[in-house]
Tab-separated table of C-alpha atoms in Angstrom:
chain	number	residue	atom	x	y	z
A	1	MET	CA	-0.152	-0.206	-0.034
A	2	THR	CA	1.149	3.493	-1.031
A	3	ARG	CA	1.546	6.185	1.598
A	4	GLU	CA	-0.117	9.412	0.648
A	5	GLN	CA	1.924	12.470	0.906
A	6	VAL	CA	0.090	14.836	3.251
A	7	GLY	CA	0.354	19.219	2.876
A	8	LYS	CA	0.936	21.694	4.911
A	9	LEU	CA	-2.652	22.359	5.629
A	10	GLU	CA	-3.332	19.168	5.864
A	11	LEU	CA	-0.340	18.798	8.119
A	12	MET	CA	-1.728	21.840	10.597
A	13	VAL	CA	-5.426	20.566	10.139
A	14	LEU	CA	-4.515	16.977	12.064
A	15	LEU	CA	-2.523	18.980	14.423
A	16	ALA	CA	-5.422	20.974	15.433
A	17	LEU	CA	-7.767	18.583	15.554
A	18	LEU	CA	-5.741	16.587	18.054
A	19	ARG	CA	-5.528	19.905	19.999
A	20	VAL	CA	-9.367	20.618	20.051
A	21	GLY	CA	-9.864	16.744	20.874
A	22	HIS	CA	-13.813	15.669	21.178
A	23	ASP	CA	-16.490	17.289	18.868
A	24	ALA	CA	-14.022	18.514	16.090
A	25	TYR	CA	-15.742	20.445	13.919
A	26	GLY	CA	-14.603	22.759	10.856
A	27	VAL	CA	-15.136	26.052	13.015
A	28	PRO	CA	-13.121	25.072	16.499
A	29	ILE	CA	-10.706	23.587	13.943
A	30	ALA	CA	-10.219	26.737	11.760
A	31	GLU	CA	-10.129	28.587	15.116
A	32	GLU	CA	-7.099	26.769	16.869
A	33	ILE	CA	-5.284	27.203	13.786
A	34	GLN	CA	-6.232	30.845	13.781
A	35	GLU	CA	-5.183	31.417	17.390
A	36	LEU	CA	-1.846	30.102	16.572
A	37	GLY	CA	-1.234	32.569	13.848
A	38	GLY	CA	-2.177	30.372	10.973
A	39	LYS	CA	-4.303	32.046	8.130
A	40	VAL	CA	-7.164	29.449	6.889
A	41	SER	CA	-10.712	29.912	6.183
A	42	ILE	CA	-13.520	27.280	7.021
A	43	GLY	CA	-14.062	26.393	3.863
A	44	SER	CA	-10.105	25.683	2.880
A	45	VAL	CA	-10.522	23.287	6.790
A	46	TYR	CA	-13.299	21.928	5.306
A	47	ALA	CA	-11.434	20.834	1.934
A	48	ALA	CA	-8.386	19.370	3.627
A	49	LEU	CA	-10.621	17.476	6.110
A	50	ASP	CA	-12.318	15.959	2.795
A	51	ARG	CA	-8.829	15.082	1.307
A	52	LEU	CA	-7.431	13.462	4.956
A	53	GLU	CA	-10.809	11.354	4.791
A	54	ARG	CA	-10.286	10.118	1.608
A	55	LYS	CA	-6.406	9.336	2.556
A	56	GLY	CA	-7.873	7.152	5.577
A	57	TYR	CA	-6.255	9.932	8.570
A	58	VAL	CA	-9.569	11.038	9.755
A	59	SER	CA	-12.835	9.948	10.100
A	60	SER	CA	-16.353	11.572	10.419
A	61	SER	CA	-19.803	11.339	12.086
A	62	LEU	CA	-22.904	13.289	11.495
A	63	GLY	CA	-24.309	15.092	14.373
A	64	ASP	CA	-28.658	15.838	14.944
A	65	PRO	CA	-29.443	18.455	12.740
A	66	SER	CA	-30.370	21.649	14.200
A	67	PRO	CA	-32.751	24.759	13.480
A	68	GLU	CA	-29.568	27.561	14.284
A	69	ARG	CA	-27.812	25.434	11.291
A	70	GLY	CA	-30.874	25.941	8.586
A	71	GLY	CA	-31.329	21.996	9.566
A	72	ARG	CA	-27.605	21.202	8.818
A	73	ALA	CA	-26.046	18.392	11.138
A	74	LYS	CA	-22.789	18.919	12.700
A	75	LYS	CA	-19.840	17.154	11.035
A	76	TYR	CA	-17.477	15.617	13.507
A	77	PHE	CA	-13.671	14.444	13.008
A	78	HIS	CA	-11.653	12.156	14.741
A	79	VAL	CA	-8.036	11.327	13.723
A	80	THR	CA	-7.376	7.470	13.053
A	81	ALA	CA	-5.133	5.368	14.203
A	82	LYS	CA	-3.327	5.683	10.525
A	83	GLY	CA	-3.702	9.395	10.988
A	84	MET	CA	-1.916	9.337	13.830
A	85	ARG	CA	1.222	7.453	12.708
A	86	GLU	CA	1.338	10.113	9.735
A	87	VAL	CA	1.146	12.709	12.390
A	88	HIS	CA	4.258	10.792	14.247
A	89	ASP	CA	5.848	10.348	10.859
A	90	SER	CA	5.977	14.324	9.650
A	91	GLN	CA	7.272	15.136	13.614
A	92	ARG	CA	10.191	12.696	13.621
A	93	VAL	CA	11.023	14.009	10.189
A	94	LEU	CA	10.664	17.686	10.414
A	95	THR	CA	12.342	17.482	13.829
A	96	ASN	CA	15.100	15.884	12.715
A	97	LEU	CA	15.497	18.440	9.400
A	98	TRP	CA	15.354	21.386	12.058
A	99	ARG	CA	18.146	19.844	14.180
A	100	ASN	CA	20.789	21.834	14.465
A	101	LEU	CA	19.966	24.141	11.439
A	102	ALA	CA	20.763	27.761	12.106
A	103	VAL	CA	18.157	30.180	10.510
A	104	PRO	CA	18.787	34.041	11.060
A	105	LYS	CA	16.059	35.983	12.142
A	106	GLY	CA	14.386	38.004	9.135
A	107	GLU	CA	16.668	36.660	6.868
A	108	THR	CA	15.255	35.684	4.012
A	109	ALA	CA	16.027	33.324	0.324
B	1	MET	CA	-36.519	29.717	13.609
B	2	THR	CA	-36.518	31.474	10.214
B	3	THR	CA	-33.536	32.150	7.700
B	4	LEU	CA	-31.663	35.221	7.659
B	5	PRO	CA	-32.303	37.072	4.251
B	6	SER	CA	-28.828	37.905	3.799
B	7	THR	CA	-27.833	34.617	4.193
B	8	VAL	CA	-29.886	32.672	1.406
B	9	ALA	CA	-28.013	33.784	-1.510
B	10	GLY	CA	-25.099	32.257	0.177
B	11	THR	CA	-26.748	29.277	1.506
B	12	TRP	CA	-28.323	28.544	-2.004
B	13	LEU	CA	-24.612	29.311	-3.561
B	14	LEU	CA	-23.134	26.738	-1.214
B	15	ASP	CA	-25.296	24.182	-1.953
B	16	ARG	CA	-24.619	24.333	-5.399
B	17	PHE	CA	-20.651	24.908	-5.518
B	18	CYS	CA	-19.123	23.552	-2.200
B	19	GLY	CA	-19.440	19.581	-1.998
B	20	GLU	CA	-19.832	19.941	1.864
B	21	PRO	CA	-23.129	20.398	3.438
B	22	ALA	CA	-21.673	21.124	6.814
B	23	VAL	CA	-19.967	24.355	5.724
B	24	ALA	CA	-23.062	26.307	4.958
B	25	GLY	CA	-24.209	25.022	8.527
B	26	ASP	CA	-21.300	25.992	10.587
B	27	LEU	CA	-21.212	29.330	8.334
B	28	LEU	CA	-25.151	29.850	9.176
B	29	GLN	CA	-24.682	28.940	13.252
B	30	GLU	CA	-21.602	31.485	13.036
B	31	TYR	CA	-23.778	34.439	11.832
B	32	ARG	CA	-26.188	33.490	14.021
B	33	GLY	CA	-23.860	33.946	16.871
B	34	GLY	CA	-22.890	37.390	15.917
B	35	ARG	CA	-20.514	37.173	12.972
B	36	SER	CA	-20.614	40.156	10.926
B	37	ALA	CA	-22.084	39.665	7.267
B	38	LEU	CA	-18.818	40.844	5.811
B	39	TRP	CA	-17.079	37.790	7.739
B	40	TYR	CA	-20.269	35.434	6.433
B	41	TRP	CA	-19.342	36.549	2.589
B	42	LYS	CA	-15.618	36.041	2.763
B	43	GLU	CA	-16.045	32.810	3.646
B	44	VAL	CA	-18.601	32.043	1.177
B	45	ILE	CA	-16.848	32.335	-1.135
B	46	CYS	CA	-13.463	31.682	0.520
B	47	ALA	CA	-15.384	27.734	0.558
B	48	VAL	CA	-16.391	27.933	-3.110
B	49	CYS	CA	-13.286	28.832	-4.811
B	50	ALA	CA	-11.435	26.151	-2.311
B	51	TYR	CA	-13.644	23.367	-3.203
B	52	SER	CA	-13.727	24.302	-7.112
B	53	ALA	CA	-9.726	24.836	-6.999
B	54	TRP	CA	-9.314	21.718	-4.982
B	55	THR	CA	-11.500	19.654	-7.358
B	56	ILE	CA	-9.921	21.111	-10.397
B	57	TRP	CA	-6.473	20.199	-8.725
B	58	GLU	CA	-7.765	16.387	-8.186
B	59	HIS	CA	-9.249	16.026	-11.052
B	60	LYS	CA	-6.537	17.460	-14.212
B	61	TRP	CA	-7.638	15.289	-17.300
B	62	LEU	CA	-11.547	15.804	-16.131
B	63	THR	CA	-10.332	19.474	-16.296
B	64	ALA	CA	-8.882	19.628	-19.750
B	65	ARG	CA	-11.639	17.553	-21.310
B	66	ALA	CA	-14.242	20.019	-19.704
B	67	ILE	CA	-12.411	22.983	-21.967
B	68	ALA	CA	-11.956	21.100	-24.482
B	69	THR	CA	-15.804	20.315	-24.700
B	70	GLY	CA	-16.232	23.689	-24.048
B	71	TYR	CA	-14.206	25.353	-26.646
B	72	LEU	CA	-15.555	22.996	-29.305
B	73	PHE	CA	-19.179	23.512	-28.907
B	74	SER	CA	-17.747	27.353	-28.487
B	75	TRP	CA	-16.469	26.592	-31.949
B	76	LEU	CA	-18.868	24.205	-33.533
B	77	VAL	CA	-22.338	26.155	-32.657
B	78	ILE	CA	-21.763	29.689	-31.666
B	79	ARG	CA	-18.826	30.466	-33.880
B	80	THR	CA	-19.879	28.451	-37.141
B	81	ILE	CA	-23.578	27.753	-36.913
B	82	MET	CA	-24.828	30.888	-35.157
B	83	ARG	CA	-22.565	33.517	-36.617
B	84	ASP	CA	-22.342	31.998	-40.488
B	85	ILE	CA	-25.943	30.759	-40.701
B	86	VAL	CA	-28.290	31.975	-37.687
B	87	HIS	CA	-27.264	35.666	-37.702
B	88	PRO	CA	-27.539	36.269	-41.094
B	89	TRP	CA	-30.960	34.465	-41.015
B	90	TRP	CA	-32.368	36.349	-37.540
B	91	ASP	CA	-30.993	40.195	-39.479
B	92	SER	CA	-33.073	38.796	-42.116
B	93	VAL	CA	-36.320	38.349	-40.743
B	94	ALA	CA	-36.351	40.077	-37.519
B	95	PRO	CA	-34.866	43.221	-35.862
B	96	PRO	CA	-31.241	42.750	-35.393
B	97	VAL	CA	-31.091	44.853	-32.448
B	98	LEU	CA	-33.184	41.668	-30.517
B	99	TYR	CA	-30.089	39.012	-31.966
B	100	PRO	CA	-28.242	39.009	-28.704
B	101	LEU	CA	-31.417	37.816	-27.029
B	102	ILE	CA	-30.875	34.117	-29.069
B	103	ALA	CA	-27.202	34.641	-28.873
B	104	TYR	CA	-26.811	34.130	-25.603
B	105	VAL	CA	-29.076	30.725	-25.582
B	106	PRO	CA	-25.790	28.436	-26.492
B	107	TRP	CA	-23.878	29.749	-24.138
B	108	MET	CA	-26.074	28.920	-21.537
B	109	VAL	CA	-26.610	25.155	-23.414
B	110	ASN	CA	-22.673	25.296	-23.365
B	111	GLY	CA	-22.421	25.752	-19.422
B	112	TRP	CA	-25.388	22.918	-19.221
B	113	ILE	CA	-23.672	20.782	-21.593
B	114	ILE	CA	-20.530	20.670	-19.511
B	115	GLY	CA	-22.009	20.258	-16.531
B	116	ARG	CA	-23.925	17.563	-17.711
B	117	LEU	CA	-20.946	15.590	-19.168
B	118	HIS	CA	-19.028	16.179	-16.096
B	119	ARG	CA	-21.011	15.223	-13.072
B	120	PRO	CA	-20.579	14.755	-10.199
B	121	TYR	CA	-17.797	17.590	-10.643
B	122	SER	CA	-20.377	19.790	-12.688
B	123	THR	CA	-19.762	23.346	-10.842
B	124	ALA	CA	-15.899	22.765	-10.381
B	125	MET	CA	-15.831	21.849	-14.210
B	126	VAL	CA	-18.047	24.822	-15.690
B	127	SER	CA	-15.936	27.346	-13.047
B	128	ALA	CA	-12.763	25.765	-14.778
B	129	TYR	CA	-14.174	26.837	-18.100
B	130	ALA	CA	-15.067	29.919	-16.630
B	131	VAL	CA	-11.790	30.890	-15.659
B	132	TRP	CA	-10.459	29.648	-19.186
B	133	LEU	CA	-13.094	31.997	-20.744
B	134	VAL	CA	-11.801	35.116	-18.451
B	135	PHE	CA	-8.283	33.877	-19.511
B	136	ARG	CA	-9.173	34.288	-23.280
B	137	SER	CA	-10.627	37.688	-22.622
B	138	ILE	CA	-8.094	39.308	-20.889
B	139	GLY	CA	-5.918	40.001	-24.585
B	140	PRO	CA	-9.191	41.401	-26.489
B	141	VAL	CA	-10.293	43.368	-23.246
B	142	TYR	CA	-6.774	44.867	-22.694
B	143	GLY	CA	-6.381	45.550	-26.430
B	144	ALA	CA	-9.877	47.215	-26.547
B	145	ALA	CA	-9.160	49.240	-23.096
B	146	ALA	CA	-5.878	50.180	-24.581
B	147	ASP	CA	-7.774	51.652	-27.507
B	148	ALA	CA	-10.141	53.563	-25.852
B	149	LEU	CA	-7.303	55.235	-23.833
B	150	ALA	CA	-5.405	55.847	-26.514
B	151	GLY	CA	-8.408	58.063	-28.082
B	152	VAL	CA	-8.862	55.926	-30.892
B	153	GLN	CA	-11.758	56.090	-32.747
B	154	GLY	CA	-14.732	53.300	-32.635
B	155	SER	CA	-13.055	51.658	-29.916
B	156	ALA	CA	-15.308	49.356	-28.634
B	157	PHE	CA	-14.027	48.768	-24.792
B	158	LEU	CA	-17.402	48.797	-23.167
B	159	TRP	CA	-19.237	46.553	-25.479
B	160	GLU	CA	-15.847	43.699	-25.560
B	161	PHE	CA	-16.049	43.710	-21.868
B	162	SER	CA	-19.778	44.093	-21.126
B	163	SER	CA	-20.365	41.170	-23.668
B	164	ARG	CA	-17.414	38.860	-22.751
B	165	LEU	CA	-18.808	39.058	-18.961
B	166	SER	CA	-22.094	38.516	-19.682
B	167	THR	CA	-21.289	35.311	-21.550
B	168	VAL	CA	-19.238	34.065	-18.589
B	169	LEU	CA	-22.088	34.956	-16.425
B	170	VAL	CA	-24.863	32.909	-18.832
B	171	MET	CA	-22.371	30.514	-19.359
B	172	ILE	CA	-22.267	29.702	-15.620
B	173	CYS	CA	-25.805	30.053	-15.194
B	174	GLY	CA	-26.795	27.000	-17.563
B	175	GLY	CA	-24.318	24.974	-15.618
B	176	THR	CA	-25.371	26.423	-12.511
B	177	LEU	CA	-29.230	24.808	-13.420
B	178	CYS	CA	-27.623	21.584	-14.525
B	179	ALA	CA	-26.342	21.440	-11.074
B	180	TYR	CA	-29.582	22.498	-9.313
B	181	ARG	CA	-31.844	19.922	-11.665
B	182	ASP	CA	-29.492	17.072	-10.746
B	183	GLN	CA	-29.625	18.070	-7.429
B	184	LEU	CA	-33.474	18.241	-7.266
B	185	LEU	CA	-33.238	14.928	-8.758
B	186	ALA	CA	-31.272	13.332	-6.182
B	187	GLY	CA	-33.540	14.850	-3.824
B	188	LYS	CA	-36.396	12.881	-4.917
B	189	ARG	CA	-34.509	9.502	-4.860
B	190	PRO	CA	-35.248	7.145	-2.041
B	191	PRO	CA	-32.487	7.614	1.030
B	192	SER	CA	-31.022	4.292	0.071
B	193	ILE	CA	-29.954	5.037	-3.461
B	194	ARG	CA	-28.942	8.543	-2.712
B	195	THR	CA	-26.501	6.453	-0.463
B	196	ALA	CA	-25.893	4.250	-3.232
B	197	HIS	CA	-25.053	6.988	-5.647
B	198	ALA	CA	-23.218	9.125	-2.937
């Protein structure tokens, strides 16, 4: 089975999903990323979650429809075991790449 | 609970152009929770763009086929049949000023055909062809604008700009009607069939 690549936004969404924990849906995930300095819209978070779900890194379940949501159900997301492995692999690779790397502040390529 | 008027159009757009129904619900809940109309519309536009861009990226060959289909149709029907056969005939039987009324019909049909042939990604594929049309219009519109600014007699910037803009909008309307029809038909099916098609 081939391992599918995870992009920067997808990794951010995966990590935010883990930070939010239970009852994580689009808005809290987007807010978590925004509070930590990332710039994302709710639509792009859902598009990333859609991709992650197709890759098997997250799973989703539907809540009950409510009037304040125009009769639409909330979609809750959870990280799967495959997703957890991907998070750990990404962390390991990125940590190794950053180790002993001196990047002067404010310097651009 | 009633739906706020300013969110009706946004929800409609999301239902047509965004593949995830939960997005419309999230945005509606946030708007009712005190977010501004500006925030709501920014999120609606971002969601539509994000989903269309992702679908186009994921289905590059289908996108190329959608653009080729639209181009072939416009060349065959609009540039050949309409211009060489229908337009001269129309001018002989009806006031020429009324010709634009029927000239846009093939563009609507073009959008419909692209949507019809590229389900379930019809809205994204119609958007891709719309982007292609806009891209192709840059040169002629820029040339007309340059002529108008240079004071060239007979410059047709306003005509060039408005006719190309309305062409794109009419084509998108055709594609949207096709997607809307599909959604209506899907809504009439029993839930078991809808799940099997999803």
